[in-house]
Short mmCIF file of C-alpha atoms in Angstrom, two decimals:
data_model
loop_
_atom_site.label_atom_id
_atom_site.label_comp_id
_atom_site.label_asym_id
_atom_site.label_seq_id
_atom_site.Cartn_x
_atom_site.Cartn_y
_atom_site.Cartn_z
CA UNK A 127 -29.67 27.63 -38.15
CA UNK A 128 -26.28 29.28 -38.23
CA UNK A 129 -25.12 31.68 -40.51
CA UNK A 130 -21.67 32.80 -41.62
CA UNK A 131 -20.94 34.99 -38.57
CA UNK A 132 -21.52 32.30 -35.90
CA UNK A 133 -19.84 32.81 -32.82
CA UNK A 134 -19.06 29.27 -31.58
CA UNK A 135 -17.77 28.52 -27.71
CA UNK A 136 -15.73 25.14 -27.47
CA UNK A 137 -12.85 22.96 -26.04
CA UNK A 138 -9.20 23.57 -26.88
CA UNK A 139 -8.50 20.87 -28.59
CA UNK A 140 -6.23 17.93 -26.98
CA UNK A 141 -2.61 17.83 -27.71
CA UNK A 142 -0.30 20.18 -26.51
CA UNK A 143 -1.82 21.45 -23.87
CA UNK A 144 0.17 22.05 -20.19
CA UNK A 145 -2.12 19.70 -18.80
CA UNK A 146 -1.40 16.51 -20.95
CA UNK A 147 2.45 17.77 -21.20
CA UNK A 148 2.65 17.15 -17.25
CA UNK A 149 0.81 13.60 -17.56
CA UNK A 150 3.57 12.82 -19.83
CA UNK A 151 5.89 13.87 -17.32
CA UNK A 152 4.04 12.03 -14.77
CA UNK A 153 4.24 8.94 -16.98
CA UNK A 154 7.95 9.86 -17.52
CA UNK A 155 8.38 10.19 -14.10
CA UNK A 156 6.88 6.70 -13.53
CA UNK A 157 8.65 4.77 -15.97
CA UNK A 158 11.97 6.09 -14.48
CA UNK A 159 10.69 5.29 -10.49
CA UNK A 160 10.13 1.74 -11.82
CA UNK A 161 13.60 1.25 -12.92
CA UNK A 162 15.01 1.94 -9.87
CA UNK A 163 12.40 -0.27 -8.43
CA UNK A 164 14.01 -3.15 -10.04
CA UNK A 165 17.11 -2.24 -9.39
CA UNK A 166 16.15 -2.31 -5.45
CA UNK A 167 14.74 -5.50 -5.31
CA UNK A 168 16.28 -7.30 -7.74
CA UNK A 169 19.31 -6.77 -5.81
CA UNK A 170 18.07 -7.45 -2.83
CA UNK A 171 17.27 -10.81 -3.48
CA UNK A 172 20.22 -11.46 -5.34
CA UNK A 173 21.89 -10.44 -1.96
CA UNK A 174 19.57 -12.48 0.35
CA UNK A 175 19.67 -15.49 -1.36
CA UNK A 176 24.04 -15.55 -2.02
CA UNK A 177 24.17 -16.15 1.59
CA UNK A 178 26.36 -18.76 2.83
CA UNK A 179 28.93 -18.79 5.74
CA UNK A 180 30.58 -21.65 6.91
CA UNK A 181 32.51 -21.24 10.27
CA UNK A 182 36.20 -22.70 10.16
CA UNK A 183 35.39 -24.94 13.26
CA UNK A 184 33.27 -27.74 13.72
CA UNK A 185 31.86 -29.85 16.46
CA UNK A 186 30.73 -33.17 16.42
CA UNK A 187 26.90 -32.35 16.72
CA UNK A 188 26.36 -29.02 15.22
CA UNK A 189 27.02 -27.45 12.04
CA UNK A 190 28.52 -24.10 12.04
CA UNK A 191 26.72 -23.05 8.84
CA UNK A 192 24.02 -20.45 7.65
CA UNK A 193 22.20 -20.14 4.89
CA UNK A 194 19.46 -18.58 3.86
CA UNK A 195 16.91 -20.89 3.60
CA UNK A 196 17.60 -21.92 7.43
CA UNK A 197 14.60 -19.62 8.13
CA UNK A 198 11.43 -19.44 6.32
CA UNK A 199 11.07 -15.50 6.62
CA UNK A 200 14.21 -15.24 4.76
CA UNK A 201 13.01 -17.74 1.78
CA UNK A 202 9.65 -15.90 1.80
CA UNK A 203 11.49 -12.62 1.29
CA UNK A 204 13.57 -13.36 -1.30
CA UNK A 205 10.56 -15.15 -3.28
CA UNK A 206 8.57 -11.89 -2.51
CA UNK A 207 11.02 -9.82 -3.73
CA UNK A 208 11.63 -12.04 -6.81
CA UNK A 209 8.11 -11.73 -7.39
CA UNK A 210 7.72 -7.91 -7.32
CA UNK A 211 11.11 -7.41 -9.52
CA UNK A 212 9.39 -9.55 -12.43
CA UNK A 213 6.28 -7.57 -11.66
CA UNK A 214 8.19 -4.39 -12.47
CA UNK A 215 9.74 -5.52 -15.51
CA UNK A 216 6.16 -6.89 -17.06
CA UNK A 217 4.74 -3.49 -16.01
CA UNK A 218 7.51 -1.55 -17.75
CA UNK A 219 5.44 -2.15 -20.49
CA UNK A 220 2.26 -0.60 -19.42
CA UNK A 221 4.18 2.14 -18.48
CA UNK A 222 5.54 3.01 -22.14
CA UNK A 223 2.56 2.60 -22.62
CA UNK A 224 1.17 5.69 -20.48
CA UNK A 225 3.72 7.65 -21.91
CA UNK A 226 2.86 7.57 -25.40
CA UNK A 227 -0.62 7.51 -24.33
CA UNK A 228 -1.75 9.60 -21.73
CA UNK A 229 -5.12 9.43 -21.52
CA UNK A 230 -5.55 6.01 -20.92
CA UNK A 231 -7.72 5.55 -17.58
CA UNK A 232 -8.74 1.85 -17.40
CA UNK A 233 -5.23 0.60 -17.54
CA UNK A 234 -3.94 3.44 -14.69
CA UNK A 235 -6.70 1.77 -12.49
CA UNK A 236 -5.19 -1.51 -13.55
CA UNK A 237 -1.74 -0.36 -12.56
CA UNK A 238 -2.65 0.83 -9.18
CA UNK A 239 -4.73 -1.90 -8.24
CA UNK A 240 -1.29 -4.56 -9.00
CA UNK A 241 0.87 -1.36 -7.57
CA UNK A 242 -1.25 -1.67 -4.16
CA UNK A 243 -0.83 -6.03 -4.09
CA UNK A 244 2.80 -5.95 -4.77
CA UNK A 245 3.49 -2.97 -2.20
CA UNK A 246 1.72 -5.21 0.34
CA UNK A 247 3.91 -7.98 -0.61
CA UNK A 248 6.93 -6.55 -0.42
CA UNK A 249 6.15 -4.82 2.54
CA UNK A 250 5.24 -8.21 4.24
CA UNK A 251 8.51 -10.01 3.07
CA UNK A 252 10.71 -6.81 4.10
CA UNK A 253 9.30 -6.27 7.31
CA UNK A 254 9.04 -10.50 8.55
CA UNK A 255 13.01 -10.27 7.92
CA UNK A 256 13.64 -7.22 9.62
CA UNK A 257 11.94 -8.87 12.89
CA UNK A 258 14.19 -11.97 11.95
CA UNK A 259 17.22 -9.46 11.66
CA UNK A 260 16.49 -7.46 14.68
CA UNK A 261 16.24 -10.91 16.25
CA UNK A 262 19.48 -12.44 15.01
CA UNK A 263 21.34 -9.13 16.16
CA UNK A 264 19.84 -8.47 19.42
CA UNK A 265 18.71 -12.36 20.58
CA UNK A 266 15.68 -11.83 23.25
CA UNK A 267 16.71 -13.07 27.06
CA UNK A 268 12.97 -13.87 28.16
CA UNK A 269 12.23 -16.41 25.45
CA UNK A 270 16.05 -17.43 25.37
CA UNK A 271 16.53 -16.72 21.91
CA UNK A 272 20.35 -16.15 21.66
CA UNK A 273 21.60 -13.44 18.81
CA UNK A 274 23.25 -15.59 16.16
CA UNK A 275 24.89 -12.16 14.79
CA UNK A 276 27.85 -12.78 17.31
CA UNK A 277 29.18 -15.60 15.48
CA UNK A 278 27.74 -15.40 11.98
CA UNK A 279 29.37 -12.43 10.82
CA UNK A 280 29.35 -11.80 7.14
CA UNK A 281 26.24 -13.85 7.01
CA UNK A 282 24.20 -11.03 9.31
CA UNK A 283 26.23 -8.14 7.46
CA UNK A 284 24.32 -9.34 4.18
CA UNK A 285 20.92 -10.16 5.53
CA UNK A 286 21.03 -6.93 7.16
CA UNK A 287 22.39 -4.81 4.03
CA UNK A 288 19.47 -6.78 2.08
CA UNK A 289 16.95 -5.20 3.51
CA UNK A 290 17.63 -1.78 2.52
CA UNK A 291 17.30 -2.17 -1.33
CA UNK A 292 13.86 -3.89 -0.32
CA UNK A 293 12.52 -0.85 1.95
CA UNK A 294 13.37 1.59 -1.00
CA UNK A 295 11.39 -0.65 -3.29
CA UNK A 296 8.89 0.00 -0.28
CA UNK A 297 9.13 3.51 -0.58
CA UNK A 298 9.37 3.76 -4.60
CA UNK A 299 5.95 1.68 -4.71
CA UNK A 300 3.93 4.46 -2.67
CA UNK A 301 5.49 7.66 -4.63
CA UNK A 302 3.69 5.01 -7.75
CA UNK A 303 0.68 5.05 -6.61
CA UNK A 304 0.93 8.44 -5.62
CA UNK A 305 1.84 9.36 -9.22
CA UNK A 306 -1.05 7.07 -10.76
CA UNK A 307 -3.53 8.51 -8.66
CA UNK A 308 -2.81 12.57 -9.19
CA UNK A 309 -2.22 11.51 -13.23
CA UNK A 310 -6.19 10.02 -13.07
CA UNK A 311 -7.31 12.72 -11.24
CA UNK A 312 -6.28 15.14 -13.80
CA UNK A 313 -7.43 13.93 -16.83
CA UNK B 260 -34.95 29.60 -30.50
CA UNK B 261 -34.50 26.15 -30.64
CA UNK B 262 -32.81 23.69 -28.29
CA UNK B 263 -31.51 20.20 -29.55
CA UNK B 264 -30.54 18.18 -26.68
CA UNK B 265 -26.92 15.50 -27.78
CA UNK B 266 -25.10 14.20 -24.70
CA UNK B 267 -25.67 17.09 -22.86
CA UNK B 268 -25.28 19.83 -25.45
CA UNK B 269 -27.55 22.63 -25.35
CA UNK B 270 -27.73 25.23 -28.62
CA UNK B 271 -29.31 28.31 -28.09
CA UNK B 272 -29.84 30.00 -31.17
CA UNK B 273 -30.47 34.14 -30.67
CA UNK B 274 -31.77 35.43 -33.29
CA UNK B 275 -31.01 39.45 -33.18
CA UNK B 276 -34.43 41.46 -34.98
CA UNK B 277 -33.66 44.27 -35.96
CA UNK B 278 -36.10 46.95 -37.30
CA UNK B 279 -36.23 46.68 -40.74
CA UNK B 280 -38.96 49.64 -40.95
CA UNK B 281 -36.25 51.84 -42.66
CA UNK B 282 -34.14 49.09 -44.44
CA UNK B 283 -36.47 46.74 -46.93
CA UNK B 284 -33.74 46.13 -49.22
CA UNK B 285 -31.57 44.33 -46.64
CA UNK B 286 -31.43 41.10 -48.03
CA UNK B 287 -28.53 39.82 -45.73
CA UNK B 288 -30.32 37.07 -42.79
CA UNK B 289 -30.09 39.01 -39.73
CA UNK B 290 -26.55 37.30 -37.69
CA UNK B 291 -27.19 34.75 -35.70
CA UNK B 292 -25.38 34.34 -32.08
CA UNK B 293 -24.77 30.40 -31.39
CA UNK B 294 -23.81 29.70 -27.64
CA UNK B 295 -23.14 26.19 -27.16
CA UNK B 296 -22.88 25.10 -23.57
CA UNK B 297 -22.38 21.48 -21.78
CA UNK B 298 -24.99 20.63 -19.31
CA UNK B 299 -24.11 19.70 -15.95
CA UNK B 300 -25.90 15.99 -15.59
CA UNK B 301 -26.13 15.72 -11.68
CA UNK B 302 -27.17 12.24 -11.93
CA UNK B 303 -23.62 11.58 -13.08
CA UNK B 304 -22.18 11.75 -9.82
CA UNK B 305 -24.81 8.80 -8.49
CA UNK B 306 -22.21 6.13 -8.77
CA UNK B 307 -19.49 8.53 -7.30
CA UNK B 308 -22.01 8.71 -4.20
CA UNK B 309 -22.28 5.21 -3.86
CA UNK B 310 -18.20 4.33 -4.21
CA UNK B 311 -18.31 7.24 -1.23
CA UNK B 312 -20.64 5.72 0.77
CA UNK B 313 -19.20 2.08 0.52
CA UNK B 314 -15.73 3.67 1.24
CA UNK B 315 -17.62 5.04 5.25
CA UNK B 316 -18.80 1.36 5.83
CA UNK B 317 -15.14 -0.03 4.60
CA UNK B 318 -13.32 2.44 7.11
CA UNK B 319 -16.12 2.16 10.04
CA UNK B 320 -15.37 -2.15 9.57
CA UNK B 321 -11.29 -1.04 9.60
CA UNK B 322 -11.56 0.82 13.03
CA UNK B 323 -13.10 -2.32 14.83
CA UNK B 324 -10.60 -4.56 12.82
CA UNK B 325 -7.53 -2.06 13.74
CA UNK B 326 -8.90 -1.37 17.52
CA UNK B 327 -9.23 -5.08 18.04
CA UNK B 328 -6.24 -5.76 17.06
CA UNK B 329 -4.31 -3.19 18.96
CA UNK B 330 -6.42 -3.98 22.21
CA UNK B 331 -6.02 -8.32 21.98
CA UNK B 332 -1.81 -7.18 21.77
CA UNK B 333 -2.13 -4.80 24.73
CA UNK B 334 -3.92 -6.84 27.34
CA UNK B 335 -1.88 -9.89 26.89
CA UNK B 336 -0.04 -10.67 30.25
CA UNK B 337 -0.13 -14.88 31.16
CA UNK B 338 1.60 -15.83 34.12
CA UNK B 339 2.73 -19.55 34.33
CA UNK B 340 1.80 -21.05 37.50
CA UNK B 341 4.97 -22.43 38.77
CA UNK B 342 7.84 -20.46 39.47
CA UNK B 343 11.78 -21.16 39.97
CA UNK B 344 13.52 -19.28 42.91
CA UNK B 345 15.66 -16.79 40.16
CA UNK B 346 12.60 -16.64 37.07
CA UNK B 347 9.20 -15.85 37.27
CA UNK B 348 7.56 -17.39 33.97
CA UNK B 349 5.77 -14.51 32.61
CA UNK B 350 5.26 -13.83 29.01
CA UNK B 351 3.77 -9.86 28.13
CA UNK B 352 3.97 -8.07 24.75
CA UNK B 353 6.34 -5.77 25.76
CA UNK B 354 8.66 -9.03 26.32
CA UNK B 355 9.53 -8.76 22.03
CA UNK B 356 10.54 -5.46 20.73
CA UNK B 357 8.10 -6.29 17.48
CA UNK B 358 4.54 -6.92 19.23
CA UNK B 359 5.34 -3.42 20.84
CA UNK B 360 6.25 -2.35 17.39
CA UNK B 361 2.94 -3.91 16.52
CA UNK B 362 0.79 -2.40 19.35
CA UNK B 363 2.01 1.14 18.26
CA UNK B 364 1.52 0.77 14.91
CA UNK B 365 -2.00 -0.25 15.11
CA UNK B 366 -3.06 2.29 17.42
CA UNK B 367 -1.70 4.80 14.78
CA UNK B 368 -3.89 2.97 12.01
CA UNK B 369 -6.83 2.88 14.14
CA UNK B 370 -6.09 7.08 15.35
CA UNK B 371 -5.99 7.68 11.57
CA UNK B 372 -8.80 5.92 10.41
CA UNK B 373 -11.17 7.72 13.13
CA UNK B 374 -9.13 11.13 12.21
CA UNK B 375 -10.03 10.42 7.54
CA UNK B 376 -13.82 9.58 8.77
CA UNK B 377 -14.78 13.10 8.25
CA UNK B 378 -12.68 13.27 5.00
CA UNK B 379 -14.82 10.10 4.09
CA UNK B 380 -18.17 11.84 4.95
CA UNK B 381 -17.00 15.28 2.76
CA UNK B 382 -16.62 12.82 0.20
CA UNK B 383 -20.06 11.07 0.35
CA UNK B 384 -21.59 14.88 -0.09
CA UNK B 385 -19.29 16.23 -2.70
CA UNK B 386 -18.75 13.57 -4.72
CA UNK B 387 -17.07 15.21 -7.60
CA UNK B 388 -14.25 16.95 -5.58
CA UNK B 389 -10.76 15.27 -6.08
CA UNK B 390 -8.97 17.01 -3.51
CA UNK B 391 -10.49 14.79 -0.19
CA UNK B 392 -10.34 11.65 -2.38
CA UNK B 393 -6.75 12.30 -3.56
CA UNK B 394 -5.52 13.03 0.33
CA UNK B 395 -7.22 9.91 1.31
CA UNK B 396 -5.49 7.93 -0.78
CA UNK B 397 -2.23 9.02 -0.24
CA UNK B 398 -2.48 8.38 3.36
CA UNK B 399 -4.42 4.80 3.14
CA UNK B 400 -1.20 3.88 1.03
CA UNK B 401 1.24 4.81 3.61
CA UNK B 402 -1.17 3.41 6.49
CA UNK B 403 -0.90 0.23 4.29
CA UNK B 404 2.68 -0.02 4.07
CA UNK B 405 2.45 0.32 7.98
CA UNK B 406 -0.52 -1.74 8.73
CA UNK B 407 1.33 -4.59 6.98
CA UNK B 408 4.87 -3.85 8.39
CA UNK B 409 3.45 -4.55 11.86
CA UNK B 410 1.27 -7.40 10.67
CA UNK B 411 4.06 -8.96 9.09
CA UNK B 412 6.86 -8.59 11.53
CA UNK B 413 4.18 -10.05 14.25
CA UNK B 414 3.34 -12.98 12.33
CA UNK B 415 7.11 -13.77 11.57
CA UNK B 416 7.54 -13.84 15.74
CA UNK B 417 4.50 -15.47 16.21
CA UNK B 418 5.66 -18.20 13.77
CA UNK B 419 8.77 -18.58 15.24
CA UNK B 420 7.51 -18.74 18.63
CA UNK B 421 4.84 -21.56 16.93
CA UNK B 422 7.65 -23.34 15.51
CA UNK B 423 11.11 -23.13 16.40
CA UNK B 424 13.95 -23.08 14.46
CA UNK B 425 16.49 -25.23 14.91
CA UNK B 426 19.13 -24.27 13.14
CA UNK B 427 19.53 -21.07 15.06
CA UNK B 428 18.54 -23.04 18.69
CA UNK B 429 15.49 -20.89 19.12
CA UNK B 430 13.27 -22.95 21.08
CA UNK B 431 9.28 -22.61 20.54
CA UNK B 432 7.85 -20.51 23.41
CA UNK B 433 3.95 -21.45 22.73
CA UNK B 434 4.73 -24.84 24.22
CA UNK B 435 4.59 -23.35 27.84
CA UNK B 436 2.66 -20.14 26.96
CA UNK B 437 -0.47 -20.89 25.34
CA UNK B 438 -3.17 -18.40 26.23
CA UNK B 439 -0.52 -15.83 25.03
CA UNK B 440 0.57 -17.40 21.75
CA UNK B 441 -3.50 -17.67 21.31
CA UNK B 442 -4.24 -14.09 21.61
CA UNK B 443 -0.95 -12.81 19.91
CA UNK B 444 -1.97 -14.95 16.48
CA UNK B 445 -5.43 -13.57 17.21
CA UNK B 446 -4.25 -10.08 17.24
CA UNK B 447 -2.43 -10.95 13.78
CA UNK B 448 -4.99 -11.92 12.22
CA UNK B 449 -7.30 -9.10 13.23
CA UNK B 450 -4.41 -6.87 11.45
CA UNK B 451 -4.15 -8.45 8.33
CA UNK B 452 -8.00 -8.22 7.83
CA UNK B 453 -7.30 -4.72 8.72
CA UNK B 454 -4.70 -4.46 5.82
CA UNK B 455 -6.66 -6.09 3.04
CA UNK B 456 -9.49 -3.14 3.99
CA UNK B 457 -6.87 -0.54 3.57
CA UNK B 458 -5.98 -2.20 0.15
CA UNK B 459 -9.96 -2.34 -1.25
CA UNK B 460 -10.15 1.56 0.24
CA UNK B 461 -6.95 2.08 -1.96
CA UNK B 462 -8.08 0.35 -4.85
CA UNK B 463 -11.64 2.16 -4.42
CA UNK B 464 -10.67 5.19 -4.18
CA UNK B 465 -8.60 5.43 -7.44
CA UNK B 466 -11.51 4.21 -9.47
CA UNK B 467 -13.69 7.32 -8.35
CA UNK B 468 -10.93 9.70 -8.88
CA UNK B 469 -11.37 9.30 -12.59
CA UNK B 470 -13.05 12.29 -14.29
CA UNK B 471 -15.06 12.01 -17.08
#
């Protein structure tokens, strides 16, 4: 029974308060981390897979040309990073999402369990061509592997410089699921 | 006073009595005090316990995965039989600057996964507290990104060493060597088991960080 002078202890109620102001700037924060995300990978295989360098000599036997697709590490990057860039763009959307909604906690799980497959997959592709890079610029005497860099030069410039926008996808991904994990742990 | 139990609400009504031996005319109700307080369920956190609890197991089967496959990199060393007068046929890990890469890079897994046991355990017996789970994760992610870097670059040399390429004029090693080419792709695969247990740890964790 309560009469007119109740004294009644509750919430706050939900809107404006500091907590869900910084979950929107989480969110924010998010959105903005996946746009450059795109931007890195996107261009990296853009880069990877515009490679072509013909030398101006030939022999009668070999072809002095390189490509790409002349090793499967290189193909299987620029899939996986073709992959993870479409990725980002579908999960832009889930993203606006968290900002106008921030108390969504099924779909953040959601996020970081596709955040965690597509780090590993980038990671993979990024880190199979950097052993094919470091290969092609360095050769390896005991399993007479000669370094290709010394006469494919533009060709190893680019497959070298596309590796970097794919290791700061690498590194965007984590601060993700950094940022998905401290916004679910503060609802 | 009379308690109505609704998810977890309890209402205490206290009603003040006051002595009305001086005052009968007082025909105001006597004020009422209403404290309304949320009850603690402690069989909430059963589920949290369990997720906890799985997590140990996951980690305990990631140390043998991570230890096996630093130790089948390390001890490989086959020596060919024959020999020329200048070259001694002799393939070790060390001979490829990305199975040492590999090597160190699982020994740091497997050093942090025996280092976040005790992390694990303080989160098997508080199961509500974010802070361990949150620190866990963060470093499972970046022990991912590592676990598979290594894997990955490994498996592209083991490949090549498999296969070839001919376009480049890199000839395929595991023709003469293979015991070694055996226990490198065994070593591989031990990692990328290894890295799919870091992922389910990830994944795990961020489904009992939610709060309810």
């Amino acid at each position: 029974m309560k009469a007119s002078g109740a004294l009644e202890l509750g919430e706050a109620p939900k809107g404006s308060t500091p907590k869900s102001v910084a979950n929107r700037g989480i969110s924010i924060l998010d959105f903005i981390l996946r746009l450059i995300a795109i931007i890195g990978t996107l261009g990296s295989a853009i880069a990877m897979g515009t490679t072509d360098e013909t030398l101006p000599f030939v022999t009668q036997f070999n072809r002095f040309r390189a490509k790409y697709d002349d090793l499967p590490m290189f193909t299987f990057f620029v899939v996986a990073n073709s992959i993870v860039s479409a990725y980002l763009v579908l999960s832009l959307a889930l993203s606006i999402f968290h900002i106008l909604r921030s108390g969504a906690k099924g779909s953040r799980i959601i996020l970081i369990f596709f955040d965690t497959a597509m780090l590993v997959l980038l990671t993979a592709g990024a880190s199979a061509a950097a052993a094919i890079v470091y290969l092609a610029h360095k050769g390896n005497a005991k399993a007479n592997w000669f370094a290709i860099c010394q006469q494919f030069n533009s060709f190893c410039e680019r497959i070298s410089g596309a590796l970097i926008g794919s290791f700061g996808g690498i590194l965007v991904f984590v601060l993700l699921i950094l940022l998905s994990a401290v916004a679910l742990s503060r609802r | 006073m009379d308690s109505s139990k609704s998810s977890g609400e309890t209402t205490i009504n206290i009603t003040e009595s006051r002595s009305t031996k001086g005052k009968a005319a007082a025909a105001t109700a006597p004020p009422t005090i209403v404290a309304t307080t949320k009850a603690i369920e402690p069989q909430k956190g059963g589920w949290k316990k369990g997720v906890a609890i799985f997590d140990f197991i996951l980690r305990l089967c990631a140390i043998t995965a991570a230890l096996a496959a630093a130790a089948t990199m390390g001890t490989t060393d086959q020596t060919l039989p024959f020999f020329t007068q200048f070259f001694q046929f002799q393939a070790s890990y060390d001979d490829l600057p990305a199975f040492s890469f590999f090597l160190i890079a699982m020994a740091i897994a497997s050093g942090y996964l025996v280092l976040s046991l005790p992390f694990s355990i303080v989160c098997i017996v508080r199961p509500h507290a974010a802070g361990p789970r949150l620190l866990l994760l963060i470093f499972d992610t970046v022990m991912v990104a590592l676990t598979i870097a290594a894997a990955s670059a490994a498996a592209a040399i083991v490949y090549l060493a498999h296969n070839g390429n001919s376009n480049t004029n890199w000839n395929a090693i595991c023709q003469q060597f293979t015991d070694f080419c055996q226990r490198v792709s065994g070593a591989v695969v031990a990692s990328f088991v290894a890295a799919v247990i870091f992922m389910f740890l990830i994944v795990l964790s961020g489904f009992a960080l939610r709060k309810h």
